[in-house]
Amino acid sequence: MVIGKHQIDFEGAKIAYSDSGSGEAVVLLHCTASSSRQWRGFTETYGQDFRVIAIDLFGHGDSDTWPGHRPLTLADEAKAVSLVLDRIGEPVHLIGHSYGGAVALQVALKEARRIRSLTVIEPVAFYLLRGGHASEMRYFLEINAVASNISTAAMSGNFASGMERFVDYWGGRGAWKALPEEKRRDLVRAIGTVALNFWSTTTESTRRDAFRSLDLPTLVMEGSGSGPVTRRICELLRAELPNCRGAVIEAAGHMSPLTDPAAVNALIVQHISEGNRLARPRCCSAA
C-alpha cells in the first residue's frame, strides 16, 4: 500500500500527516510522546476498507514543535486538525488516544458537522476533574503533581528522571527501565512537548456540560487495568455525551492501542460500521 505524506501550515508551523487507502475517511490522533506511526497496524489492516489519515500533532513525528508565540491550547491543536479536515473534503470518523483523544473532543465540539463518528480511548481531558467531587479533585491534584514534575525536570535539565516518572505513571513501576535505550533517548528528547501537553490538558476551560450538545455516535474506550484518573474521565464523558457507549479492553492499561492493537482496532471498526444505530438517550455504563 502506498502511503502518501503531506503537510499543512498552521501559523508558520508544519503539521504532517499520512493519507492512504480508499473508502470512508478515518482520522487518527496519537498519544503524547508518540506519533502517527502508532496507528501503522490500523493502516495496514484496514487500509483496503477505509481512507486512513494519521496526523502528527505539534512536536511529534514529522510535525514542527509549537512555535511558542502564545501558550499552547487544545483549541490550537484542534484548529490544526481542522485544516487537515479541509484538505480531506468529506465527513470523517475521528479517533483519538490519550492526548489525541483530548484533542479529538475539541475537534468534535467545533466541527461536529464534519464528523461521522467519534472514538476516544482514555482521553486525558484532565480539566474535567476540576470543580467536581472531592475525589475528582484528588485525581486532578495527582495528575497535576506528575505535570509539575515534568515541568521541573524540563527546566532543570533532569530530563531522564522526569520522563521516568511520566512513563512509570502510565505504564506501571519499572516501565521506563524496561524500554530499549533508543526509545528512552527518544522520550527524553520529547520532554518539552510532554510538558506542553500537560499544560493544555490541565488548563483547558471547556465545561463538562458542553458535551451534552455533542450528538455524535461516540465510543469511549478504556482498559480494565488503567488507573482511576482516566477511568473517571471516561465515566464523566459517558454521563454527558448523549449518543455514547463505552467499551472496556480486559487486562489492558492506558496504552491499549499499542499493547492490544487488534482488540482496540476491531472495536473502532465495529463502532464505525454501526454508526447511527448506536443512538440512545443517555449512556452511563460500559458495554
Short mmCIF file of N, CA, C and O in Angstrom, two decimals, residues 5 7 27 42 49 51 81 88 107 110 118 124 126-127 135 144 149 160 167 181 185 190 215 234 243 247 263:
data_model
loop_
_atom_site.label_atom_id
_atom_site.label_comp_id
_atom_site.label_asym_id
_atom_site.label_seq_id
_atom_site.Cartn_x
_atom_site.Cartn_y
_atom_site.Cartn_z
N LYS A 5 2.55 11.12 2.00
CA LYS A 5 2.99 12.03 3.06
C LYS A 5 2.64 13.46 2.66
O LYS A 5 2.97 13.90 1.55
N GLN A 7 1.59 17.72 4.24
CA GLN A 7 1.72 18.66 5.34
C GLN A 7 0.86 19.89 5.08
O GLN A 7 0.52 20.21 3.94
N VAL A 27 -9.79 9.51 10.57
CA VAL A 27 -8.69 10.36 11.03
C VAL A 27 -8.25 9.88 12.41
O VAL A 27 -9.07 9.74 13.32
N PHE A 42 -3.31 -0.26 12.23
CA PHE A 42 -4.66 0.02 11.72
C PHE A 42 -4.60 0.26 10.21
O PHE A 42 -5.42 -0.26 9.45
N ASP A 49 -10.24 -0.93 3.38
CA ASP A 49 -11.64 -0.64 3.69
C ASP A 49 -11.92 0.84 3.90
O ASP A 49 -13.06 1.28 3.72
N ARG A 51 -10.23 5.09 3.89
CA ARG A 51 -9.18 6.07 3.64
C ARG A 51 -8.64 6.48 5.02
O ARG A 51 -9.39 7.03 5.83
N VAL A 81 -5.92 20.33 13.23
CA VAL A 81 -6.64 19.16 12.71
C VAL A 81 -7.73 19.61 11.74
O VAL A 81 -7.95 18.99 10.68
N ILE A 88 -9.22 17.05 3.41
CA ILE A 88 -9.90 15.77 3.18
C ILE A 88 -11.17 15.99 2.38
O ILE A 88 -11.49 15.24 1.46
N VAL A 107 -12.02 18.93 18.67
CA VAL A 107 -12.36 18.96 17.24
C VAL A 107 -13.85 18.67 17.06
O VAL A 107 -14.55 19.36 16.31
N LYS A 110 -16.15 21.55 17.87
CA LYS A 110 -16.09 22.65 16.93
C LYS A 110 -16.47 22.26 15.50
O LYS A 110 -16.84 23.12 14.69
N LEU A 118 -17.26 9.39 16.49
CA LEU A 118 -16.14 9.76 17.35
C LEU A 118 -15.77 8.57 18.22
O LEU A 118 -16.65 7.95 18.83
N VAL A 124 -7.17 12.22 27.83
CA VAL A 124 -6.63 12.86 29.04
C VAL A 124 -7.19 14.28 29.18
O VAL A 124 -6.45 15.26 29.27
N PHE A 126 -8.01 16.19 31.47
CA PHE A 126 -7.84 16.35 32.92
C PHE A 126 -8.69 17.50 33.47
O PHE A 126 -9.10 17.47 34.63
N TYR A 127 -8.93 18.50 32.64
CA TYR A 127 -9.70 19.67 33.08
C TYR A 127 -11.11 19.28 33.57
O TYR A 127 -11.71 20.01 34.35
N SER A 135 -13.23 13.57 45.43
CA SER A 135 -12.40 12.51 44.86
C SER A 135 -11.84 12.91 43.50
O SER A 135 -10.70 12.59 43.16
N ASN A 144 -1.75 16.61 38.38
CA ASN A 144 -1.05 17.89 38.37
C ASN A 144 0.36 17.75 38.96
O ASN A 144 1.29 18.44 38.55
N ASN A 149 6.14 17.72 38.00
CA ASN A 149 7.41 17.01 37.97
C ASN A 149 8.05 17.09 36.58
O ASN A 149 9.26 17.33 36.45
N ALA A 160 15.75 12.78 32.08
CA ALA A 160 15.53 11.34 32.21
C ALA A 160 14.68 11.02 33.43
O ALA A 160 13.78 10.18 33.38
N VAL A 167 6.58 7.87 32.33
CA VAL A 167 6.36 6.54 31.75
C VAL A 167 5.87 5.56 32.82
O VAL A 167 4.94 4.77 32.57
N GLU A 181 17.01 1.29 25.16
CA GLU A 181 17.76 2.53 25.36
C GLU A 181 17.41 3.57 24.29
O GLU A 181 17.26 4.76 24.60
N ARG A 185 15.92 7.39 24.89
CA ARG A 185 16.54 8.62 24.35
C ARG A 185 15.50 9.45 23.59
O ARG A 185 15.47 10.68 23.70
N ALA A 190 11.64 14.35 23.97
CA ALA A 190 10.26 14.81 23.84
C ALA A 190 9.74 15.53 25.07
O ALA A 190 8.58 15.93 25.11
N ASP A 215 -24.07 15.49 19.75
CA ASP A 215 -24.92 14.34 19.41
C ASP A 215 -24.32 13.54 18.25
O ASP A 215 -24.91 13.38 17.19
N CYS A 234 -13.39 8.94 31.65
CA CYS A 234 -14.27 8.18 30.74
C CYS A 234 -15.69 8.11 31.30
O CYS A 234 -16.67 8.27 30.56
N ASN A 243 -25.09 10.42 22.90
CA ASN A 243 -25.17 9.36 21.89
C ASN A 243 -23.91 8.51 21.98
O ASN A 243 -23.09 8.46 21.08
N ALA A 247 -16.71 0.92 26.12
CA ALA A 247 -16.11 -0.39 25.87
C ALA A 247 -14.87 -0.52 26.74
O ALA A 247 -14.14 0.45 26.94
N ALA A 263 -7.49 -5.79 19.43
CA ALA A 263 -8.77 -5.60 20.14
C ALA A 263 -9.27 -4.17 19.98
O ALA A 263 -10.46 -3.93 19.73
#
